[in-house]
XYZ file of C-alpha atoms in Angstrom:
623
model
C 0.000 0.000 0.000
C 1.354 3.419 -0.916
C 1.713 6.251 1.552
C -1.310 8.023 0.070
C -3.812 5.202 0.499
C -5.207 3.110 3.332
C -6.447 -0.450 2.805
C -9.736 -1.025 4.591
C -13.008 -2.762 3.928
C -15.818 -0.611 2.605
C -17.586 -0.784 5.981
C -14.416 0.145 7.871
C -13.799 3.066 5.515
C -17.376 4.278 5.977
C -17.174 4.225 9.782
C -13.784 5.932 9.751
C -15.060 8.590 7.323
C -18.167 9.287 9.419
C -16.036 9.787 12.530
C -14.360 12.894 11.065
C -17.385 14.726 9.677
C -18.469 17.914 11.464
C -21.051 20.661 11.186
C -20.358 24.256 12.059
C -22.801 27.097 12.613
C -22.123 30.396 14.360
C -18.641 29.182 15.237
C -19.880 26.071 17.084
C -18.624 22.716 15.776
C -20.339 19.356 16.365
C -19.887 15.809 15.163
C -22.234 15.357 12.206
C -22.709 11.630 12.912
C -22.120 11.246 16.620
C -22.967 7.564 17.064
C -24.498 4.494 15.453
C -27.522 2.490 16.541
C -27.544 -1.098 15.364
C -29.209 -4.483 15.418
C -27.061 -7.088 13.690
C -27.965 -9.943 11.400
C -26.744 -11.302 8.103
C -26.279 -8.321 5.857
C -24.463 -6.110 8.373
C -22.889 -8.241 11.109
C -19.693 -9.034 9.180
C -19.515 -5.615 7.523
C -20.681 -2.628 9.551
C -20.718 -4.748 12.709
C -17.078 -5.705 12.358
C -16.167 -2.126 11.397
C -17.774 -0.758 14.566
C -15.624 -3.152 16.597
C -12.553 -2.202 14.590
C -13.129 1.503 15.129
C -14.876 1.536 18.514
C -12.462 4.261 19.613
C -14.020 6.807 17.234
C -17.631 5.681 16.703
C -19.911 5.068 19.711
C -22.298 2.143 19.279
C -25.797 1.889 20.792
C -27.722 -1.389 20.843
C -31.430 -1.136 20.066
C -34.297 -3.628 20.264
C -36.390 -2.566 17.274
C -35.206 -1.000 14.025
C -38.026 1.536 13.799
C -37.392 2.569 17.393
C -33.699 3.103 16.689
C -34.614 5.648 14.010
C -36.961 7.383 16.459
C -34.139 7.600 18.997
C -31.847 9.121 16.375
C -34.535 11.620 15.377
C -35.039 12.669 18.992
C -31.301 13.200 19.273
C -31.129 15.345 16.121
C -34.114 17.467 17.084
C -32.741 18.176 20.549
C -29.517 19.446 18.941
C -31.318 21.626 16.374
C -30.316 19.347 13.462
C -26.626 20.140 13.908
C -25.741 16.574 14.901
C -27.252 13.259 13.850
C -26.910 9.528 14.403
C -26.714 6.545 12.070
C -28.801 3.356 12.166
C -27.569 0.044 10.745
C -29.695 -3.057 10.109
C -29.568 -6.420 8.441
C -31.370 -7.102 5.168
C -35.015 -8.163 4.927
C -37.322 -7.270 7.836
C -34.545 -5.392 9.604
C -34.355 -3.026 6.643
C -38.090 -2.646 6.019
C -38.621 -1.881 9.700
C -36.790 1.386 8.979
C -39.477 2.749 6.665
C -41.782 4.278 9.288
C -38.902 5.945 11.098
C -37.502 7.255 7.808
C -40.858 8.743 6.871
C -41.094 10.413 10.273
C -37.624 11.927 9.898
C -38.253 13.239 6.393
C -41.722 14.604 7.151
C -40.282 16.494 10.115
C -37.158 17.650 8.199
C -34.828 15.937 10.686
C -31.527 14.244 9.746
C -30.812 10.548 10.230
C -28.409 8.269 8.335
C -29.762 4.790 7.510
C -27.365 1.964 6.654
C -29.374 -1.160 5.800
C -27.706 -4.269 4.447
C -28.590 -5.398 0.929
C -28.275 -8.378 -1.425
C -24.923 -9.537 -2.850
C -23.810 -7.052 -5.504
C -21.899 -9.900 -7.183
C -25.022 -12.096 -7.163
C -22.760 -14.899 -5.928
C -25.590 -16.061 -3.704
C -28.908 -15.462 -5.428
C -31.498 -15.585 -4.033
C -30.200 -15.379 -0.505
C -32.085 -15.577 2.775
C -34.702 -12.763 3.056
C -34.087 -11.515 -0.487
C -37.079 -10.204 -2.412
C -37.067 -11.535 -5.988
C -38.703 -9.326 -8.580
C -39.513 -11.093 -11.875
C -38.575 -8.214 -14.201
C -36.344 -5.918 -12.104
C -33.420 -7.894 -10.749
C -31.796 -4.840 -9.153
C -34.782 -4.173 -6.881
C -34.512 -5.049 -3.191
C -36.700 -4.383 -0.180
C -34.556 -1.307 0.471
C -36.270 0.360 -2.466
C -39.187 0.927 -0.082
C -36.949 3.568 1.494
C -36.637 5.628 -1.700
C -39.826 7.706 -1.360
C -39.222 8.428 2.332
C -35.554 9.389 1.953
C -34.139 12.756 0.951
C -31.170 10.941 -0.580
C -30.898 7.264 -1.522
C -28.095 5.242 -3.058
C -27.145 1.584 -3.339
C -23.361 1.322 -3.092
C -22.506 -1.590 -5.391
C -18.711 -1.053 -5.569
C -16.261 0.103 -2.890
C -15.083 3.168 -4.819
C -18.696 4.247 -5.350
C -18.877 4.952 -1.620
C -16.814 8.120 -2.000
C -19.261 10.255 -4.047
C -22.245 8.601 -2.397
C -21.261 9.337 1.193
C -20.198 12.886 0.318
C -23.663 13.504 -1.101
C -25.170 11.912 2.007
C -23.300 14.318 4.291
C -24.298 17.275 2.116
C -27.983 16.441 2.523
C -27.764 15.686 6.246
C -26.109 19.057 6.917
C -28.308 21.154 4.620
C -31.188 22.766 6.562
C -33.230 23.110 3.356
C -32.741 19.497 2.227
C -32.316 17.385 5.323
C -34.282 14.298 6.309
C -33.641 10.576 6.160
C -30.604 9.595 4.087
C -30.271 5.962 3.031
C -27.115 4.198 1.859
C -28.063 0.616 1.032
C -24.974 -1.544 1.466
C -24.695 -4.922 -0.294
C -23.232 -7.289 2.229
C -20.379 -8.497 0.039
C -19.341 -4.926 -0.784
C -19.272 -4.061 2.940
C -16.617 -6.705 3.517
C -14.583 -6.018 0.353
C -11.190 -4.315 0.766
C -10.061 -1.289 -1.219
C -7.137 1.139 -1.236
C -8.771 4.369 -0.080
C -7.186 7.773 -0.703
C -5.896 9.187 2.558
C -7.711 12.449 1.849
C -11.001 10.585 2.287
C -10.308 10.376 6.022
C -9.340 14.001 6.569
C -11.562 16.078 8.853
C -14.316 17.753 6.888
C -16.511 20.590 8.147
C -19.952 21.116 6.641
C -21.049 24.712 7.100
C -24.713 25.055 8.047
C -25.802 28.095 6.123
C -27.827 31.083 7.311
C -28.949 32.538 3.985
C -30.180 36.147 4.143
C -33.419 37.332 2.529
C -33.379 38.771 -0.953
C -33.558 42.601 -0.720
C -36.515 42.796 -3.111
C -38.447 40.171 -1.138
C -37.562 41.903 2.124
C -38.798 45.262 0.853
C -42.115 43.729 -0.226
C -42.456 41.948 3.109
C -41.883 45.152 5.073
C -44.522 46.930 3.005
C -47.002 44.124 3.656
C -46.424 44.235 7.422
C -46.704 48.004 7.575
C -49.998 47.890 5.658
C -51.571 45.233 7.873
C -53.862 46.195 10.745
C -54.255 42.706 12.211
C -51.029 40.759 11.540
C -50.431 37.380 13.172
C -47.211 35.358 13.295
C -47.456 31.567 13.010
C -44.274 30.135 14.530
C -43.254 26.712 13.215
C -40.495 24.258 13.977
C -38.061 26.208 11.808
C -37.784 28.749 14.632
C -36.223 26.096 16.870
C -34.062 24.508 14.173
C -32.563 27.934 13.410
C -32.243 28.875 17.096
C -34.264 31.963 16.217
C -36.225 32.297 19.470
C -34.435 35.484 20.549
C -34.949 37.023 17.115
C -38.667 36.210 17.229
C -38.982 37.721 20.697
C -37.207 40.868 19.515
C -39.649 41.233 16.618
C -42.668 40.704 18.879
C -41.308 43.156 21.463
C -40.608 45.809 18.838
C -43.838 45.531 16.845
C -46.413 44.033 19.194
C -47.357 41.433 16.581
C -48.853 38.413 18.385
C -47.412 34.921 17.968
C -49.321 31.649 17.698
C -47.451 28.372 17.377
C -47.759 25.067 15.605
C -47.045 21.827 17.448
C -43.426 21.951 16.262
C -43.090 25.661 17.026
C -44.536 25.766 20.524
C -42.031 27.255 22.940
C -40.733 29.738 20.376
C -41.819 32.301 22.952
C -42.165 31.551 26.650
C -45.768 30.962 27.605
C -45.808 34.101 29.776
C -44.584 36.468 27.065
C -47.348 39.060 26.438
C -47.446 38.250 22.699
C -47.537 34.459 23.048
C -51.023 33.135 22.280
C -50.257 29.412 22.473
C -51.186 26.814 19.869
C -53.047 27.497 16.639
C -55.415 25.452 14.516
C -57.550 22.440 15.333
C -55.748 21.922 18.646
C -55.142 25.619 19.221
C -56.272 28.062 21.876
C -59.391 30.187 21.583
C -57.399 33.421 21.440
C -55.105 32.148 18.665
C -57.920 30.830 16.527
C -60.108 33.901 17.045
C -57.294 36.157 15.884
C -56.489 33.827 12.979
C -60.039 34.178 11.669
C -59.715 37.969 11.538
C -56.042 38.345 10.621
C -55.413 40.323 7.443
C -51.758 39.214 7.242
C -50.480 35.817 8.402
C -46.695 35.693 8.783
C -45.611 32.062 8.728
C -42.083 31.467 10.032
C -40.614 27.996 9.545
C -43.974 26.269 9.176
C -45.299 23.693 6.697
C -48.957 24.745 7.179
C -50.356 21.275 7.842
C -54.104 20.710 7.931
C -54.110 20.938 11.736
C -52.561 24.420 11.520
C -54.967 25.719 8.855
C -57.980 23.824 10.247
C -58.140 22.083 6.869
C -58.342 25.407 5.057
C -61.146 26.877 7.195
C -59.253 28.975 9.744
C -58.045 32.130 7.986
C -61.340 33.799 7.073
C -60.614 37.512 6.658
C -61.861 38.357 3.138
C -58.585 40.058 2.249
C -56.181 37.818 4.167
C -52.732 37.465 2.664
C -49.730 35.369 3.680
C -46.072 36.221 4.134
C -43.922 33.118 4.577
C -40.372 33.162 5.892
C -38.845 29.740 5.278
C -35.483 28.296 4.335
C -37.141 26.186 1.625
C -38.932 27.741 -1.335
C -41.258 24.736 -1.355
C -42.766 25.728 1.997
C -42.412 29.490 1.532
C -44.698 29.510 -1.516
C -47.614 27.754 0.184
C -50.978 29.559 0.343
C -49.938 31.846 -2.530
C -47.773 33.801 -0.112
C -45.262 36.559 -0.475
C -41.969 34.843 0.254
C -38.827 35.393 2.277
C -36.664 32.396 1.412
C -33.970 32.572 4.055
C -32.781 31.332 7.429
C -35.358 32.016 10.141
C -33.040 33.865 12.520
C -31.394 35.964 9.822
C -34.728 36.768 8.213
C -36.384 37.786 11.480
C -33.435 40.002 12.399
C -33.535 41.772 9.028
C -37.294 42.156 9.221
C -37.091 43.694 12.692
C -34.422 46.165 11.557
C -36.457 47.191 8.509
C -39.633 47.644 10.584
C -37.991 50.069 13.032
C -40.620 52.327 14.552
C -43.577 50.257 13.364
C -46.050 48.887 15.923
C -49.565 47.484 15.786
C -52.437 49.565 17.150
C -52.885 49.668 20.916
C -56.440 48.383 20.596
C -55.200 45.260 18.825
C -52.637 44.565 21.552
C -55.276 45.093 24.229
C -57.611 42.702 22.411
C -55.208 39.779 22.202
C -53.825 40.310 25.697
C -57.353 40.135 27.099
C -57.919 36.953 25.111
C -54.697 35.522 26.510
C -55.868 36.229 30.062
C -59.205 34.534 29.390
C -57.464 31.444 28.053
C -55.180 31.270 31.069
C -58.291 30.870 33.217
C -59.344 27.965 30.978
C -55.950 26.333 31.545
C -56.208 26.787 35.296
C -59.657 25.186 35.326
C -58.434 22.188 33.300
C -55.453 21.686 35.623
C -57.296 22.260 38.893
C -57.806 19.279 41.205
C -59.773 20.159 44.335
C -59.800 16.627 45.758
C -56.391 14.983 46.260
C -58.087 11.608 46.839
C -59.863 11.617 43.462
C -58.842 9.659 40.366
C -57.107 12.207 38.125
C -58.313 13.248 34.692
C -55.861 13.444 31.813
C -55.687 17.235 31.968
C -55.003 17.021 35.700
C -52.099 14.682 34.891
C -50.749 17.372 32.557
C -51.297 19.991 35.259
C -49.501 17.911 37.883
C -46.534 17.491 35.552
C -46.566 21.232 34.799
C -46.179 21.866 38.526
C -43.189 19.493 38.842
C -40.983 20.213 35.828
C -38.270 22.826 35.686
C -37.509 25.128 32.789
C -34.858 22.717 31.511
C -37.061 19.583 31.441
C -38.119 18.091 28.086
C -41.631 16.694 27.599
C -42.094 14.291 24.651
C -45.313 13.147 23.000
C -46.512 12.200 19.531
C -49.953 10.638 19.208
C -53.336 10.076 20.807
C -55.400 12.616 22.718
C -52.403 14.063 24.561
C -51.116 16.207 21.637
C -54.346 18.180 21.619
C -54.354 18.655 25.384
C -50.701 19.667 25.417
C -50.951 22.065 22.464
C -53.848 23.865 24.135
C -52.680 23.763 27.736
C -48.939 23.239 28.172
C -46.977 26.252 29.450
C -43.695 26.006 27.556
C -40.864 27.644 29.495
C -37.873 27.078 27.227
C -37.252 26.443 23.521
C -36.691 22.697 23.813
C -39.089 21.827 26.633
C -42.031 20.989 24.356
C -41.139 18.089 22.053
C -44.190 17.020 20.023
C -43.692 14.842 16.959
C -46.835 15.784 15.077
C -45.620 15.814 11.507
C -46.096 12.045 11.303
C -47.855 11.636 14.684
C -46.315 8.216 15.104
C -47.502 5.973 17.917
C -44.480 4.359 19.534
C -42.206 7.374 19.014
C -42.083 8.720 22.535
C -40.087 6.126 24.463
C -37.247 5.679 21.945
C -37.152 9.416 21.233
C -36.629 10.044 24.931
C -33.436 7.979 24.712
C -32.078 10.130 21.913
C -32.995 13.334 23.701
C -31.363 12.081 26.898
C -28.190 11.228 24.979
C -28.177 14.715 23.468
C -28.875 16.428 26.812
C -27.298 14.418 29.645
C -28.404 15.605 33.068
C -31.684 17.003 31.719
C -34.915 15.448 33.028
C -36.634 13.901 29.985
C -40.289 12.841 30.151
C -42.050 10.529 27.688
C -45.833 10.883 27.942
C -47.662 7.856 26.543
C -51.109 6.351 26.644
C -51.737 2.628 26.855
C -52.199 2.344 23.078
C -48.865 3.981 22.331
C -47.097 1.967 25.029
C -48.276 -1.299 23.506
C -46.841 -0.228 20.130
C -43.260 -0.438 21.363
C -42.151 -0.651 25.001
C -38.997 -2.633 24.276
C -36.611 0.328 24.219
C -37.097 0.509 27.988
C -34.492 -2.264 28.027
C -32.189 -0.013 26.004
C -32.667 2.823 28.499
C -31.646 0.455 31.292
C -28.647 -0.843 29.340
C -27.455 2.650 28.365
C -28.034 4.057 31.887
C -30.411 6.729 30.552
C -32.635 7.956 33.421
C -35.664 8.820 31.285
C -39.035 9.301 32.962
C -42.140 7.622 31.531
C -45.633 8.846 32.373
C -47.901 5.946 31.409
C -51.581 6.888 31.258
C -53.999 3.972 31.232
C -57.455 4.681 29.812
C -58.102 1.240 28.269
C -58.233 2.125 24.594
C -57.589 4.585 21.813
C -59.099 7.667 23.444
C -58.340 10.116 20.654
C -59.551 7.914 17.812
C -62.515 6.853 19.919
C -63.675 10.450 20.116
C -62.993 10.994 16.426
C -64.835 7.786 15.576
C -67.891 9.002 17.475
C -67.809 12.405 15.780
C -67.743 10.910 12.265
C -70.476 8.369 12.854
C -68.285 5.274 13.300
C -69.623 4.820 16.866
C -66.232 4.187 18.563
C -66.012 0.815 16.814
C -62.722 -0.976 17.488
C -61.257 1.713 19.751
C -61.597 0.192 23.237
C -59.471 -2.494 24.883
C -62.243 -4.724 26.133
C -63.439 -8.324 25.852
C -65.221 -9.337 22.664
C -68.892 -10.197 23.237
C -70.774 -12.974 21.442
C -72.180 -10.497 18.894
C -68.656 -9.383 17.928
C -68.754 -6.059 19.759
C -66.123 -5.074 22.302
C -67.927 -4.601 25.601
C -67.612 -5.424 29.247
C -64.721 -4.981 31.643
C -61.294 -3.744 30.597
C -58.723 -6.376 29.731
C -56.725 -7.715 32.714
C -53.479 -6.227 31.450
C -50.949 -4.771 33.891
C -48.746 -2.383 31.945
C -47.002 -1.181 35.099
C -45.857 -4.718 35.825
C -44.653 -4.969 32.240
C -42.566 -1.798 32.573
C -41.103 -3.108 35.824
C -40.235 -6.431 34.188
C -38.213 -4.539 31.561
C -36.113 -2.862 34.239
C -37.907 0.373 35.117
C -38.588 1.621 38.588
C -42.399 1.886 38.643
C -44.417 4.253 40.810
C -48.160 3.575 40.802
C -50.404 6.588 41.394
C -54.102 6.030 42.067
C -55.086 9.542 43.148
C -54.221 13.144 42.385
C -52.162 13.390 45.559
C -50.250 10.191 44.853
C -49.639 11.390 41.301
C -47.987 14.612 42.449
C -45.709 12.714 44.818
C -44.841 10.081 42.212
C -43.911 12.683 39.570
C -41.627 14.495 42.012
C -39.989 11.214 43.007
C -39.516 10.163 39.378
C -37.891 13.471 38.505
C -35.214 12.875 41.122
C -34.668 9.244 40.141
C -31.228 8.427 38.720
C -32.421 5.428 36.675
C -35.305 4.862 34.229
C -38.580 5.446 36.069
C -42.246 5.055 35.208
C -45.213 6.817 36.772
C -48.282 4.683 36.059
C -51.722 6.221 36.463
C -55.228 5.155 35.502
C -57.276 8.221 34.601
C -60.904 9.172 34.784
C -61.971 8.773 31.126
C -64.411 11.707 31.218
C -63.112 14.389 28.797
C -61.946 17.518 30.606
C -59.903 19.238 27.907
C -61.352 22.350 26.266
C -63.150 21.454 23.030
C -61.563 22.065 19.645
C -61.648 25.711 18.623
C -61.357 24.927 14.906
C -62.379 22.182 12.506
C -60.386 19.276 11.078
C -61.427 17.533 7.873
C -61.981 13.790 8.237
C -64.433 12.811 5.450
C -67.661 11.168 6.587
C -69.554 8.435 4.738
C -71.674 10.141 2.072
C -74.373 7.467 2.317
C -75.154 5.269 5.318
C -78.049 3.455 6.952
C -77.014 4.092 10.559
C -78.313 7.308 12.099
C -74.980 8.270 13.678
C -73.296 8.423 10.279
C -76.201 10.262 8.650
C -76.098 12.992 11.307
C -72.319 13.176 11.140
C -72.497 13.716 7.368
C -74.892 16.630 7.876
C -72.444 18.254 10.297
C -69.583 17.578 7.910
C -71.339 19.270 5.006
C -71.868 22.436 7.038
C -68.214 22.542 8.104
C -66.617 21.803 4.743
C -68.537 24.697 3.221
C -66.188 27.047 5.089
C -63.037 25.854 3.319
C -61.135 28.440 1.305
C -58.558 28.131 -1.438
C -56.015 30.847 -0.720
C -54.965 32.032 -4.148
């Protein structure tokens, strides 16, 4: 071997290369790929697996129990670190690889970086077909990994060692690009992983990927300033891009200078502290009354780092001012152009700073400020009522569980949730105290996300209390990463709420005329319906069997004590509580479109269709 090359297997070269990749933003440098999650089988055990042993000094390895969950953990890690650092996930071929698809979709939908390294068939076709290989009758180069193409921002199958060089450079480019990032997949044929090659020494030199902060175009900025100055009732919609850009201070400066109120999406909540005078809380179907009331009368909606999902726009029914216009500040033109908006295609922090400078001296009318501040005070009374528990010996409601947790956490704590009825309660009621406290995965709203994500967040923020809030339905989707938390010594806190079924979908089912069919965890009766007593399932005992310290809380008073004890616990802990199923959360302040059967014989569906027709009539196409 010459002095300018290094002979390694493809897998060894990949691990060594990943260990010297860095991001840099605002003078702060981080490892781009800080560790690798893996479950080994044929397809990666002799390649990536051996390489991780060979280079254990430079690439931390984390053992998972489920491939999808490993991606969730990596996503939680990347989100906590504002997309400036990511993790890799390696799997075998076959089911190990296809188990990545849900996690990859979640990462890409939420614009969060994760590197996926599934094994693949033999590039040489020496063994064909091999165990777990999918044979396609007319496309011999297809493998199960092709299911990852539509959910990846970059995909390549590396069929020769030297092909790794351009492929992995492109992979790093996408991972580090705030406008392009998401899941990146490098499918690795198992024979190629183990094949040796003389790699140029330059391939293993440290490489720094600059995370850009592009400034707004002057023409777009001038038009944006004119639009804001002309508006009488402007409203800012803060999305997740605020957090990814670390633009919270810039947003606060704009709100302080102009008095423009701020409502937040699920991903953007916490962009302002809950007690800031301009913070109105969540917006849309799960939003607050004050946010949604102002949204209906806003003449200019300023979207910052938001994708405008149907929950945010109330399926196109929320923004009802006859002359409403949109101004979207986003790092991607794809999102900036939504709703026929004026655009500011730029970094959120840079764009907000420039906008604030250009709006010097401009402020909304005093009457408008007084209006939304009064609305904010009214909503705070709603929150207090939902949290209040006058009887410490009573069985808590779900909103009282949220209120008890609100009273225990500190500003630095992180609260994680993704699916069920909790996202709505939290979006309406949670008092976010810091930019990263509120961690809701609602782009994909994936059941089973919370527990593994808490591991990634805890890895990214050691010493920070991290809470995973899950219902019984979500818990049953994937509790196995509790074992990983125990193995990795990650003292995450699990709040396990038992209400014996799919509470959120049960309510939705009733509202659309499906009569809560198939949404309760109960015994099946002779007629096929699910009735009778709840199933004799002890989820607390299950969590304990996986290694968690479990604290059972039967009353409001016991719940408060258990949460405080769990927060101080130095190993994985679970607070288990059965809740009063009666709904206590404030009702939805805006609609959400779930189509109802157009014809039906059952009265519940007929009535639901009548309600649906009246609601859908309010939808607007913003052109």
